[in-house]
PDB file of C-alpha atoms in Angstrom:
ATOM      1  CA  MET A   1     -30.032-158.860 -42.680  1.00 75.00           C
ATOM      2  CA  ARG A   2     -27.833-157.076 -45.373  1.00 76.00           C
ATOM      3  CA  HIS A   3     -27.333-159.564 -47.033  1.00 79.00           C
ATOM      4  CA  PHE A   4     -30.543-161.186 -47.499  1.00 86.00           C
ATOM      5  CA  ILE A   5     -32.216-157.243 -48.912  1.00 88.00           C
ATOM      6  CA  ALA A   6     -29.387-156.984 -51.120  1.00 86.00           C
ATOM      7  CA  ALA A   7     -30.355-160.690 -53.005  1.00 91.00           C
ATOM      8  CA  ILE A   8     -33.911-158.893 -52.903  1.00 91.00           C
ATOM      9  CA  PHE A   9     -32.801-156.464 -54.924  1.00 91.00           C
ATOM     10  CA  THR A  10     -30.938-158.918 -56.751  1.00 91.00           C
ATOM     11  CA  LEU A  11     -33.762-160.603 -57.974  1.00 93.00           C
ATOM     12  CA  LEU A  12     -35.781-157.301 -57.920  1.00 93.00           C
ATOM     13  CA  ALA A  13     -33.481-156.016 -60.735  1.00 92.00           C
ATOM     14  CA  PHE A  14     -33.168-159.100 -63.504  1.00 93.00           C
ATOM     15  CA  LEU A  15     -37.038-159.227 -62.602  1.00 94.00           C
ATOM     16  CA  ALA A  16     -37.197-155.784 -64.336  1.00 92.00           C
ATOM     17  CA  THR A  17     -34.634-156.240 -66.688  1.00 92.00           C
ATOM     18  CA  CYS A  18     -37.253-159.412 -67.608  1.00 92.00           C
ATOM     19  CA  VAL A  19     -39.812-157.290 -68.253  1.00 91.00           C
ATOM     20  CA  SER A  20     -37.828-155.145 -70.380  1.00 89.00           C
ATOM     21  CA  PHE A  21     -37.023-157.502 -72.564  1.00 85.00           C
ATOM     22  CA  LEU A  22     -40.102-158.776 -72.409  1.00 86.00           C
ATOM     23  CA  ALA A  23     -41.542-155.536 -73.610  1.00 85.00           C
ATOM     24  CA  THR A  24     -39.008-154.697 -76.248  1.00 79.00           C
ATOM     25  CA  LYS A  25     -40.590-157.284 -78.824  1.00 71.00           C
ATOM     26  CA  GLU A  26     -44.075-155.589 -78.074  1.00 68.00           C
ATOM     27  CA  ALA A  27     -42.104-151.881 -78.732  1.00 64.00           C
ATOM     28  CA  GLN A  28     -40.031-152.128 -81.999  1.00 58.00           C
ATOM     29  CA  TRP A  29     -42.328-150.650 -83.962  1.00 61.00           C
ATOM     30  CA  VAL A  30     -43.638-148.414 -81.738  1.00 68.00           C
ATOM     31  CA  TRP A  31     -41.195-145.697 -81.729  1.00 70.00           C
ATOM     32  CA  GLU A  32     -43.394-144.127 -78.428  1.00 78.00           C
ATOM     33  CA  GLN A  33     -43.507-147.008 -76.407  1.00 82.00           C
ATOM     34  CA  THR A  34     -39.557-147.618 -77.004  1.00 80.00           C
ATOM     35  CA  GLN A  35     -39.314-144.628 -75.735  1.00 86.00           C
ATOM     36  CA  PHE A  36     -41.138-145.576 -72.549  1.00 89.00           C
ATOM     37  CA  ILE A  37     -39.455-148.477 -71.903  1.00 88.00           C
ATOM     38  CA  CYS A  38     -36.151-146.595 -71.273  1.00 89.00           C
ATOM     39  CA  LEU A  39     -37.892-144.133 -69.480  1.00 92.00           C
ATOM     40  CA  PHE A  40     -38.718-146.950 -67.248  1.00 92.00           C
ATOM     41  CA  ASN A  41     -34.785-148.417 -67.726  1.00 90.00           C
ATOM     42  CA  PHE A  42     -33.643-145.212 -65.745  1.00 93.00           C
ATOM     43  CA  LEU A  43     -36.244-144.530 -63.473  1.00 93.00           C
ATOM     44  CA  ILE A  44     -37.037-148.276 -62.107  1.00 93.00           C
ATOM     45  CA  VAL A  45     -34.280-150.980 -63.684  1.00 93.00           C
ATOM     46  CA  GLY A  46     -31.741-149.014 -63.397  1.00 92.00           C
ATOM     47  CA  PRO A  47     -32.174-147.575 -59.819  1.00 93.00           C
ATOM     48  CA  LEU A  48     -33.060-151.109 -58.436  1.00 93.00           C
ATOM     49  CA  TRP A  49     -29.173-152.314 -59.882  1.00 92.00           C
ATOM     50  CA  LEU A  50     -28.073-149.581 -58.008  1.00 93.00           C
ATOM     51  CA  VAL A  51     -29.193-150.468 -55.161  1.00 91.00           C
ATOM     52  CA  ALA A  52     -28.558-154.470 -54.898  1.00 90.00           C
ATOM     53  CA  ALA A  53     -25.129-152.977 -56.008  1.00 91.00           C
ATOM     54  CA  TYR A  54     -24.319-151.312 -53.488  1.00 88.00           C
ATOM     55  CA  LEU A  55     -25.523-153.274 -50.611  1.00 87.00           C
ATOM     56  CA  CYS A  56     -23.943-156.587 -52.334  1.00 87.00           C
ATOM     57  CA  MET A  57     -20.658-154.479 -51.363  1.00 84.00           C
ATOM     58  CA  GLN A  58     -18.944-152.012 -47.976  1.00 71.00           C
ATOM     59  CA  PRO A  59     -20.792-148.924 -47.709  1.00 71.00           C
ATOM     60  CA  THR A  60     -17.663-146.522 -48.983  1.00 77.00           C
ATOM     61  CA  LYS A  61     -17.687-143.741 -51.407  1.00 76.00           C
ATOM     62  CA  ARG A  62     -15.773-146.216 -53.893  1.00 82.00           C
ATOM     63  CA  ALA A  63     -19.031-148.349 -52.940  1.00 86.00           C
ATOM     64  CA  ILE A  64     -21.016-145.288 -54.232  1.00 88.00           C
ATOM     65  CA  LEU A  65     -19.255-144.294 -56.784  1.00 89.00           C
ATOM     66  CA  ALA A  66     -19.692-148.120 -58.174  1.00 90.00           C
ATOM     67  CA  SER A  67     -23.394-148.534 -57.801  1.00 91.00           C
ATOM     68  CA  ILE A  68     -24.218-144.957 -60.665  1.00 91.00           C
ATOM     69  CA  VAL A  69     -21.093-146.654 -62.269  1.00 93.00           C
ATOM     70  CA  VAL A  70     -23.575-150.361 -62.319  1.00 92.00           C
ATOM     71  CA  TYR A  71     -26.987-148.058 -62.068  1.00 92.00           C
ATOM     72  CA  LEU A  72     -25.500-145.970 -65.673  1.00 93.00           C
ATOM     73  CA  GLY A  73     -23.950-148.763 -67.511  1.00 94.00           C
ATOM     74  CA  VAL A  74     -27.400-151.342 -67.480  1.00 93.00           C
ATOM     75  CA  ALA A  75     -30.076-148.260 -68.288  1.00 92.00           C
ATOM     76  CA  THR A  76     -27.815-147.289 -70.284  1.00 93.00           C
ATOM     77  CA  CYS A  77     -26.466-150.380 -72.938  1.00 93.00           C
ATOM     78  CA  LEU A  78     -30.386-151.668 -72.525  1.00 90.00           C
ATOM     79  CA  SER A  79     -31.904-148.751 -73.595  1.00 88.00           C
ATOM     80  CA  LEU A  80     -29.174-148.563 -76.679  1.00 88.00           C
ATOM     81  CA  PHE A  81     -30.097-152.092 -77.311  1.00 86.00           C
ATOM     82  CA  GLN A  82     -33.635-151.696 -77.473  1.00 80.00           C
ATOM     83  CA  VAL A  83     -33.414-147.840 -79.870  1.00 81.00           C
ATOM     84  CA  GLY A  84     -30.685-150.351 -81.754  1.00 77.00           C
ATOM     85  CA  LEU A  85     -33.304-152.849 -82.225  1.00 76.00           C
ATOM     86  CA  TYR A  86     -36.397-150.172 -83.415  1.00 68.00           C
ATOM     87  CA  ARG A  87     -34.490-149.106 -85.523  1.00 69.00           C
ATOM     88  CA  ALA A  88     -33.645-152.518 -87.221  1.00 67.00           C
ATOM     89  CA  GLN A  89     -37.203-153.035 -86.944  1.00 65.00           C
ATOM     90  CA  MET A  90     -38.109-149.394 -88.660  1.00 64.00           C
ATOM     91  CA  PHE A  91     -35.389-149.971 -91.625  1.00 66.00           C
ATOM     92  CA  SER A  92     -37.299-153.661 -92.379  1.00 64.00           C
ATOM     93  CA  GLY A  93     -40.147-152.218 -92.528  1.00 65.00           C
ATOM     94  CA  ARG A  94     -39.960-149.334 -94.581  1.00 70.00           C
ATOM     95  CA  ARG A  95     -38.009-151.706 -97.242  1.00 72.00           C
ATOM     96  CA  ILE A  96     -39.943-154.112 -97.493  1.00 81.00           C
ATOM     97  CA  ASN A  97     -43.256-151.303 -98.221  1.00 83.00           C
ATOM     98  CA  CYS A  98     -41.201-150.433-100.464  1.00 88.00           C
ATOM     99  CA  ASN A  99     -40.843-153.632-102.259  1.00 87.00           C
ATOM    100  CA  ASN A 100     -44.123-154.279-101.583  1.00 90.00           C
ATOM    101  CA  GLN A 101     -45.194-150.601-103.400  1.00 92.00           C
ATOM    102  CA  LEU A 102     -43.020-152.029-106.672  1.00 93.00           C
ATOM    103  CA  LYS A 103     -44.910-155.027-106.718  1.00 93.00           C
ATOM    104  CA  GLN A 104     -48.037-153.143-106.868  1.00 93.00           C
ATOM    105  CA  ILE A 105     -46.851-151.065-109.758  1.00 95.00           C
ATOM    106  CA  GLY A 106     -45.036-154.346-112.284  1.00 94.00           C
ATOM    107  CA  LEU A 107     -48.619-155.284-111.232  1.00 95.00           C
ATOM    108  CA  ALA A 108     -50.444-151.887-112.898  1.00 94.00           C
ATOM    109  CA  LEU A 109     -47.879-153.002-115.845  1.00 95.00           C
ATOM    110  CA  GLN A 110     -48.789-155.896-116.678  1.00 93.00           C
ATOM    111  CA  GLN A 111     -52.956-154.985-116.231  1.00 94.00           C
ATOM    112  CA  TYR A 112     -52.318-151.891-118.666  1.00 94.00           C
ATOM    113  CA  LYS A 113     -50.570-153.948-121.012  1.00 93.00           C
ATOM    114  CA  GLN A 114     -53.410-156.800-120.444  1.00 93.00           C
ATOM    115  CA  LYS A 115     -56.180-153.429-121.805  1.00 93.00           C
ATOM    116  CA  TYR A 116     -53.839-151.784-124.598  1.00 92.00           C
ATOM    117  CA  GLY A 117     -51.766-154.529-126.274  1.00 89.00           C
ATOM    118  CA  SER A 118     -49.005-153.330-124.863  1.00 90.00           C
ATOM    119  CA  PHE A 119     -46.449-152.283-122.611  1.00 92.00           C
ATOM    120  CA  PRO A 120     -47.320-148.004-121.717  1.00 95.00           C
ATOM    121  CA  PRO A 121     -44.446-145.569-123.292  1.00 96.00           C
ATOM    122  CA  ALA A 122     -41.966-143.554-121.128  1.00 96.00           C
ATOM    123  CA  TYR A 123     -44.126-140.384-121.650  1.00 96.00           C
ATOM    124  CA  ILE A 124     -46.550-139.257-123.811  1.00 96.00           C
ATOM    125  CA  PRO A 125     -45.325-136.528-126.383  1.00 95.00           C
ATOM    126  CA  ASP A 126     -45.849-132.927-127.274  1.00 94.00           C
ATOM    127  CA  ALA A 127     -46.884-131.796-131.276  1.00 92.00           C
ATOM    128  CA  ASN A 128     -43.091-131.404-131.480  1.00 92.00           C
ATOM    129  CA  GLY A 129     -41.934-134.469-129.577  1.00 92.00           C
ATOM    130  CA  LYS A 130     -41.059-132.796-125.891  1.00 95.00           C
ATOM    131  CA  PRO A 131     -42.185-135.560-122.547  1.00 96.00           C
ATOM    132  CA  MET A 132     -45.388-134.319-121.885  1.00 96.00           C
ATOM    133  CA  HIS A 133     -47.147-137.140-119.674  1.00 97.00           C
ATOM    134  CA  SER A 134     -45.265-139.790-117.688  1.00 97.00           C
ATOM    135  CA  TRP A 135     -45.819-143.313-117.391  1.00 96.00           C
ATOM    136  CA  ARG A 136     -46.628-143.233-113.756  1.00 96.00           C
ATOM    137  CA  VAL A 137     -49.625-141.013-114.866  1.00 96.00           C
ATOM    138  CA  LEU A 138     -50.639-143.660-117.081  1.00 96.00           C
ATOM    139  CA  LEU A 139     -50.928-146.322-114.500  1.00 95.00           C
ATOM    140  CA  LEU A 140     -53.178-144.381-112.429  1.00 94.00           C
ATOM    141  CA  PRO A 141     -55.996-146.379-113.335  1.00 93.00           C
ATOM    142  CA  PHE A 142     -54.691-149.479-112.339  1.00 93.00           C
ATOM    143  CA  ILE A 143     -53.174-148.399-108.693  1.00 87.00           C
ATOM    144  CA  GLU A 144     -56.086-147.043-107.053  1.00 74.00           C
ATOM    145  CA  GLY A 145     -56.009-143.675-108.495  1.00 72.00           C
ATOM    146  CA  GLU A 146     -58.614-144.032-110.294  1.00 85.00           C
ATOM    147  CA  SER A 147     -59.913-140.843-109.024  1.00 90.00           C
ATOM    148  CA  ILE A 148     -57.346-138.988-109.913  1.00 92.00           C
ATOM    149  CA  TYR A 149     -56.558-140.283-113.235  1.00 92.00           C
ATOM    150  CA  LYS A 150     -60.438-138.694-113.911  1.00 93.00           C
ATOM    151  CA  ALA A 151     -59.360-135.482-112.501  1.00 94.00           C
ATOM    152  CA  TYR A 152     -55.769-135.436-114.657  1.00 95.00           C
ATOM    153  CA  SER A 153     -56.137-133.522-117.622  1.00 96.00           C
ATOM    154  CA  PHE A 154     -53.747-134.684-120.431  1.00 96.00           C
ATOM    155  CA  SER A 155     -54.979-131.357-122.458  1.00 95.00           C
ATOM    156  CA  GLU A 156     -51.602-129.647-120.610  1.00 96.00           C
ATOM    157  CA  PRO A 157     -48.161-129.989-119.530  1.00 95.00           C
ATOM    158  CA  TRP A 158     -47.528-132.878-116.922  1.00 95.00           C
ATOM    159  CA  ASP A 159     -47.592-128.979-114.209  1.00 93.00           C
ATOM    160  CA  GLY A 160     -50.224-127.313-116.019  1.00 95.00           C
ATOM    161  CA  PRO A 161     -52.884-125.291-113.644  1.00 95.00           C
ATOM    162  CA  ASN A 162     -55.151-127.967-113.275  1.00 95.00           C
ATOM    163  CA  ASN A 163     -52.501-130.579-113.008  1.00 94.00           C
ATOM    164  CA  ARG A 164     -50.192-128.434-110.420  1.00 92.00           C
ATOM    165  CA  GLN A 165     -53.561-129.608-107.931  1.00 92.00           C
ATOM    166  CA  LEU A 166     -52.571-133.258-108.226  1.00 91.00           C
ATOM    167  CA  ILE A 167     -49.554-133.521-107.379  1.00 87.00           C
ATOM    168  CA  SER A 168     -50.052-134.136-103.351  1.00 83.00           C
ATOM    169  CA  SER A 169     -52.800-136.531-104.625  1.00 77.00           C
ATOM    170  CA  ILE A 170     -51.030-140.063-103.861  1.00 79.00           C
ATOM    171  CA  ARG A 171     -47.693-141.953-102.533  1.00 73.00           C
ATOM    172  CA  GLY A 172     -47.127-144.817-103.944  1.00 73.00           C
ATOM    173  CA  TYR A 173     -44.638-143.430-106.171  1.00 90.00           C
ATOM    174  CA  HIS A 174     -42.518-142.984-102.900  1.00 86.00           C
ATOM    175  CA  CYS A 175     -40.322-145.124-100.985  1.00 89.00           C
ATOM    176  CA  PRO A 176     -40.967-144.781 -96.945  1.00 82.00           C
ATOM    177  CA  SER A 177     -37.307-144.285 -96.607  1.00 78.00           C
ATOM    178  CA  ASP A 178     -36.792-141.694 -99.309  1.00 79.00           C
ATOM    179  CA  SER A 179     -36.323-137.774 -97.881  1.00 67.00           C
ATOM    180  CA  GLY A 180     -37.481-136.359-100.434  1.00 67.00           C
ATOM    181  CA  GLY A 181     -40.909-134.495-100.071  1.00 69.00           C
ATOM    182  CA  ASP A 182     -43.952-136.997-100.685  1.00 70.00           C
ATOM    183  CA  ASN A 183     -44.426-135.576-104.537  1.00 85.00           C
ATOM    184  CA  LYS A 184     -41.240-136.714-105.488  1.00 90.00           C
ATOM    185  CA  THR A 185     -41.402-140.576-107.346  1.00 93.00           C
ATOM    186  CA  SER A 186     -38.348-143.091-105.527  1.00 92.00           C
ATOM    187  CA  TYR A 187     -39.646-145.188-109.007  1.00 94.00           C
ATOM    188  CA  VAL A 188     -38.155-144.336-112.209  1.00 96.00           C
ATOM    189  CA  ALA A 189     -37.434-146.133-115.414  1.00 96.00           C
ATOM    190  CA  VAL A 190     -34.036-146.030-117.093  1.00 96.00           C
ATOM    191  CA  VAL A 191     -35.539-144.223-120.922  1.00 96.00           C
ATOM    192  CA  GLY A 192     -33.696-144.521-123.814  1.00 94.00           C
ATOM    193  CA  PRO A 193     -32.575-146.832-126.904  1.00 93.00           C
ATOM    194  CA  GLY A 194     -32.509-150.459-125.974  1.00 93.00           C
ATOM    195  CA  THR A 195     -34.157-150.324-123.021  1.00 95.00           C
ATOM    196  CA  ALA A 196     -37.591-151.057-121.883  1.00 94.00           C
ATOM    197  CA  TRP A 197     -38.517-147.823-122.370  1.00 96.00           C
ATOM    198  CA  PRO A 198     -36.870-146.131-125.355  1.00 93.00           C
ATOM    199  CA  GLY A 199     -39.134-143.218-125.115  1.00 90.00           C
ATOM    200  CA  GLY A 200     -43.008-141.936-126.543  1.00 91.00           C
ATOM    201  CA  SER A 201     -43.629-145.861-127.818  1.00 92.00           C
ATOM    202  CA  SER A 202     -44.334-148.558-126.031  1.00 91.00           C
ATOM    203  CA  VAL A 203     -42.371-152.098-126.149  1.00 90.00           C
ATOM    204  CA  GLN A 204     -44.261-155.498-126.461  1.00 90.00           C
ATOM    205  CA  THR A 205     -43.211-158.829-124.181  1.00 89.00           C
ATOM    206  CA  SER A 206     -41.926-160.350-127.511  1.00 91.00           C
ATOM    207  CA  GLU A 207     -39.332-156.839-127.721  1.00 93.00           C
ATOM    208  CA  ILE A 208     -38.029-158.700-124.532  1.00 93.00           C
ATOM    209  CA  ARG A 209     -35.499-160.833-126.250  1.00 93.00           C
ATOM    210  CA  ASP A 210     -33.761-161.139-123.583  1.00 92.00           C
ATOM    211  CA  GLY A 211     -36.209-162.476-121.090  1.00 91.00           C
ATOM    212  CA  GLN A 212     -38.019-160.744-118.746  1.00 92.00           C
ATOM    213  CA  ASP A 213     -35.931-162.568-115.361  1.00 90.00           C
ATOM    214  CA  LYS A 214     -33.398-160.881-116.861  1.00 91.00           C
ATOM    215  CA  THR A 215     -34.454-157.265-117.790  1.00 94.00           C
ATOM    216  CA  LEU A 216     -34.546-154.582-115.040  1.00 94.00           C
ATOM    217  CA  TRP A 217     -38.012-152.798-115.347  1.00 94.00           C
ATOM    218  CA  VAL A 218     -38.622-150.177-112.989  1.00 96.00           C
ATOM    219  CA  VAL A 219     -35.740-148.609-110.339  1.00 96.00           C
ATOM    220  CA  GLU A 220     -35.263-147.563-107.298  1.00 94.00           C
ATOM    221  CA  VAL A 221     -33.442-143.413-106.675  1.00 93.00           C
ATOM    222  CA  ALA A 222     -32.909-142.245-103.700  1.00 89.00           C
ATOM    223  CA  ASP A 223     -33.807-138.738-103.402  1.00 86.00           C
ATOM    224  CA  SER A 224     -34.193-138.498-107.084  1.00 88.00           C
ATOM    225  CA  ASP A 225     -35.756-134.706-107.017  1.00 88.00           C
ATOM    226  CA  ILE A 226     -38.430-136.098-109.934  1.00 93.00           C
ATOM    227  CA  ASN A 227     -41.394-135.209-109.111  1.00 93.00           C
ATOM    228  CA  TRP A 228     -43.772-138.020-109.422  1.00 94.00           C
ATOM    229  CA  MET A 229     -46.360-136.307-112.244  1.00 95.00           C
ATOM    230  CA  GLU A 230     -43.136-135.140-114.248  1.00 96.00           C
ATOM    231  CA  PRO A 231     -42.042-137.150-117.511  1.00 96.00           C
ATOM    232  CA  ARG A 232     -38.499-137.591-116.682  1.00 96.00           C
ATOM    233  CA  ASP A 233     -36.601-140.124-116.192  1.00 96.00           C
ATOM    234  CA  LEU A 234     -33.071-142.310-115.875  1.00 94.00           C
ATOM    235  CA  SER A 235     -31.718-141.604-119.316  1.00 95.00           C
ATOM    236  CA  ILE A 236     -28.936-144.946-120.015  1.00 94.00           C
ATOM    237  CA  ASP A 237     -27.001-142.705-122.085  1.00 92.00           C
ATOM    238  CA  GLN A 238     -26.393-140.949-118.575  1.00 91.00           C
ATOM    239  CA  MET A 239     -26.717-142.606-115.935  1.00 92.00           C
ATOM    240  CA  ASP A 240     -24.278-143.867-113.461  1.00 91.00           C
ATOM    241  CA  PHE A 241     -24.061-147.687-113.418  1.00 93.00           C
ATOM    242  CA  ARG A 242     -23.090-148.545-110.058  1.00 93.00           C
ATOM    243  CA  ILE A 243     -25.934-149.570-107.383  1.00 92.00           C
ATOM    244  CA  ASN A 244     -25.862-146.269-104.914  1.00 91.00           C
ATOM    245  CA  GLY A 245     -23.398-144.406-106.763  1.00 83.00           C
ATOM    246  CA  GLU A 246     -21.956-140.815-106.224  1.00 78.00           C
ATOM    247  CA  SER A 247     -24.623-139.462-108.068  1.00 72.00           C
ATOM    248  CA  ARG A 248     -28.603-139.562-108.638  1.00 71.00           C
ATOM    249  CA  ASN A 249     -27.748-140.748-111.790  1.00 86.00           C
ATOM    250  CA  SER A 250     -27.925-143.873-109.953  1.00 91.00           C
ATOM    251  CA  ILE A 251     -30.158-146.880-108.913  1.00 94.00           C
ATOM    252  CA  SER A 252     -30.006-145.604-105.584  1.00 93.00           C
ATOM    253  CA  SER A 253     -32.307-145.763-102.023  1.00 90.00           C
ATOM    254  CA  PHE A 254     -32.072-144.953 -98.909  1.00 86.00           C
ATOM    255  CA  HIS A 255     -31.395-148.401 -97.767  1.00 84.00           C
ATOM    256  CA  THR A 256     -29.084-151.077 -96.628  1.00 79.00           C
ATOM    257  CA  LYS A 257     -26.060-152.077 -99.260  1.00 84.00           C
ATOM    258  CA  GLY A 258     -28.405-152.374-102.562  1.00 88.00           C
ATOM    259  CA  ALA A 259     -31.668-150.763-103.494  1.00 92.00           C
ATOM    260  CA  ASN A 260     -34.966-151.725-104.527  1.00 92.00           C
ATOM    261  CA  VAL A 261     -35.889-152.798-108.532  1.00 95.00           C
ATOM    262  CA  LEU A 262     -38.536-154.697-110.798  1.00 95.00           C
ATOM    263  CA  TRP A 263     -37.983-157.079-113.324  1.00 94.00           C
ATOM    264  CA  ALA A 264     -40.312-156.936-116.016  1.00 93.00           C
ATOM    265  CA  ASP A 265     -41.775-160.769-115.410  1.00 91.00           C
ATOM    266  CA  GLY A 266     -43.122-158.379-112.437  1.00 91.00           C
ATOM    267  CA  SER A 267     -40.571-160.036-109.258  1.00 93.00           C
ATOM    268  CA  VAL A 268     -39.032-158.038-106.631  1.00 92.00           C
ATOM    269  CA  GLN A 269     -36.100-157.449-105.629  1.00 92.00           C
ATOM    270  CA  PHE A 270     -32.722-155.929-103.650  1.00 90.00           C
ATOM    271  CA  LEU A 271     -30.220-156.006-105.822  1.00 90.00           C
ATOM    272  CA  SER A 272     -26.597-155.538-103.659  1.00 89.00           C
ATOM    273  CA  ASP A 273     -23.927-151.878-103.853  1.00 89.00           C
ATOM    274  CA  THR A 274     -21.417-155.289-104.666  1.00 89.00           C
ATOM    275  CA  LEU A 275     -23.085-155.951-108.387  1.00 91.00           C
ATOM    276  CA  PRO A 276     -20.629-154.815-110.988  1.00 91.00           C
ATOM    277  CA  PRO A 277     -21.704-151.798-113.156  1.00 92.00           C
ATOM    278  CA  GLU A 278     -21.208-154.002-117.271  1.00 93.00           C
ATOM    279  CA  ALA A 279     -23.708-156.104-114.614  1.00 92.00           C
ATOM    280  CA  VAL A 280     -25.908-153.731-113.436  1.00 93.00           C
ATOM    281  CA  ARG A 281     -25.887-152.240-117.493  1.00 94.00           C
ATOM    282  CA  ALA A 282     -26.523-155.543-119.493  1.00 93.00           C
ATOM    283  CA  SER A 283     -29.704-156.135-117.765  1.00 94.00           C
ATOM    284  CA  LEU A 284     -30.997-152.992-118.204  1.00 95.00           C
ATOM    285  CA  THR A 285     -31.386-153.508-121.893  1.00 94.00           C
ATOM    286  CA  ILE A 286     -34.203-156.041-123.657  1.00 94.00           C
ATOM    287  CA  ALA A 287     -32.249-157.669-126.450  1.00 92.00           C
ATOM    288  CA  GLY A 288     -28.623-157.001-125.985  1.00 86.00           C
ATOM    289  CA  GLY A 289     -27.831-160.454-125.507  1.00 85.00           C
ATOM    290  CA  GLU A 290     -25.476-159.720-122.687  1.00 84.00           C
ATOM    291  CA  ALA A 291     -24.129-162.622-120.219  1.00 78.00           C
ATOM    292  CA  LEU A 292     -25.392-162.051-116.631  1.00 79.00           C
ATOM    293  CA  PRO A 293     -23.416-163.315-113.330  1.00 77.00           C
ATOM    294  CA  PRO A 294     -25.851-167.125-112.946  1.00 73.00           C
ATOM    295  CA  ASP A 295     -26.974-166.388-109.433  1.00 69.00           C
ATOM    296  CA  LEU A 296     -27.908-162.689-110.256  1.00 73.00           C
ATOM    297  CA  ARG A 297     -31.456-163.410-109.069  1.00 67.00           C
ATOM    298  CA  GLU A 298     -30.260-165.605-105.622  1.00 62.00           C
ATOM    299  CA  ASP A 299     -29.691-161.626-103.411  1.00 57.00           C
ATOM    300  CA  TRP A 300     -25.896-161.726-105.178  1.00 50.00           C
ATOM    301  CA  GLN A 301     -22.856-160.734-103.247  1.00 50.00           C
ATOM    302  CA  PRO A 302     -19.896-161.576-105.221  1.00 51.00           C
ATOM    303  CA  LYS A 303     -17.368-165.031-105.381  1.00 51.00           C
ATOM    304  CA  GLY A 304     -15.247-165.553-102.251  1.00 47.00           C
ATOM    305  CA  ARG A 305     -18.377-163.887 -99.429  1.00 45.00           C
ATOM    306  CA  ASP A 306     -21.493-165.694 -98.100  1.00 42.00           C
ATOM    307  CA  LYS A 307     -24.472-165.487 -99.418  1.00 41.00           C
ATOM    308  CA  THR A 308     -26.790-163.572 -97.546  1.00 40.00           C
ATOM    309  CA  LYS A 309     -30.520-163.137 -97.616  1.00 39.00           C
ATOM    310  CA  LYS A 310     -31.781-159.625 -97.070  1.00 37.00           C
TER     311      LYS A 310
END
């Protein structure tokens, strides 16, 4: 009789474990559901395994201890596995959203060019040549920010009394994985001589002689501390060309092992942080004629390592 009851509890414990696993797929994107499943593991799955383990052993103190170990082991390992899946899905989803936001910026840049005949300048200067308005503001009409654009005043600095009221009006320039404030941009231009963003002047497609598919347009920067309206970006003369370098002056992200970038042909790629600095430097110029790794656009990995799709 004892063995029969033990078999029943073992079957019930197995079925409860299967239910927990099946529920995991639906809960991967929702933290509250993942928490509920973890609670289910400790209140239902674990106790069933505890009773099953106890009945399969002799009723001694050692059996009680072993049953408790089985309970904690099953419930804890199952919960850790499910929380790990949730975190993996969460980070993957955020990276996909970041990718899509960069694609929208690329489309906006193309629409701007179709309307005005050239790509936007990195900034609009004031009478003294000082940066006054950012390219991110100029793109607002093309990224569902028409009303914000109309409310923006070009007669005052970007942080003037009127414009300051618009700081929290848009989220499209902020990566979901970035820990900085929502009003801080995650997407910046690399500004300087020879780049696609020379400063206060615009660039024509014909000037990108290195090829649009080999020229970086907009890059991701983690915790940039740059307001999305602020006419400030990365300077090619001061930046660190290592992806995820030690300073903020580098292409970087809160994603794992790389960062998203937008190429001048409008495509978005996740660049590995193993990409050599000289290749990053070469991809930022529009007519430098530098040689790039032939497999740069194929989810680049250094020679001797397998290529893994990001």
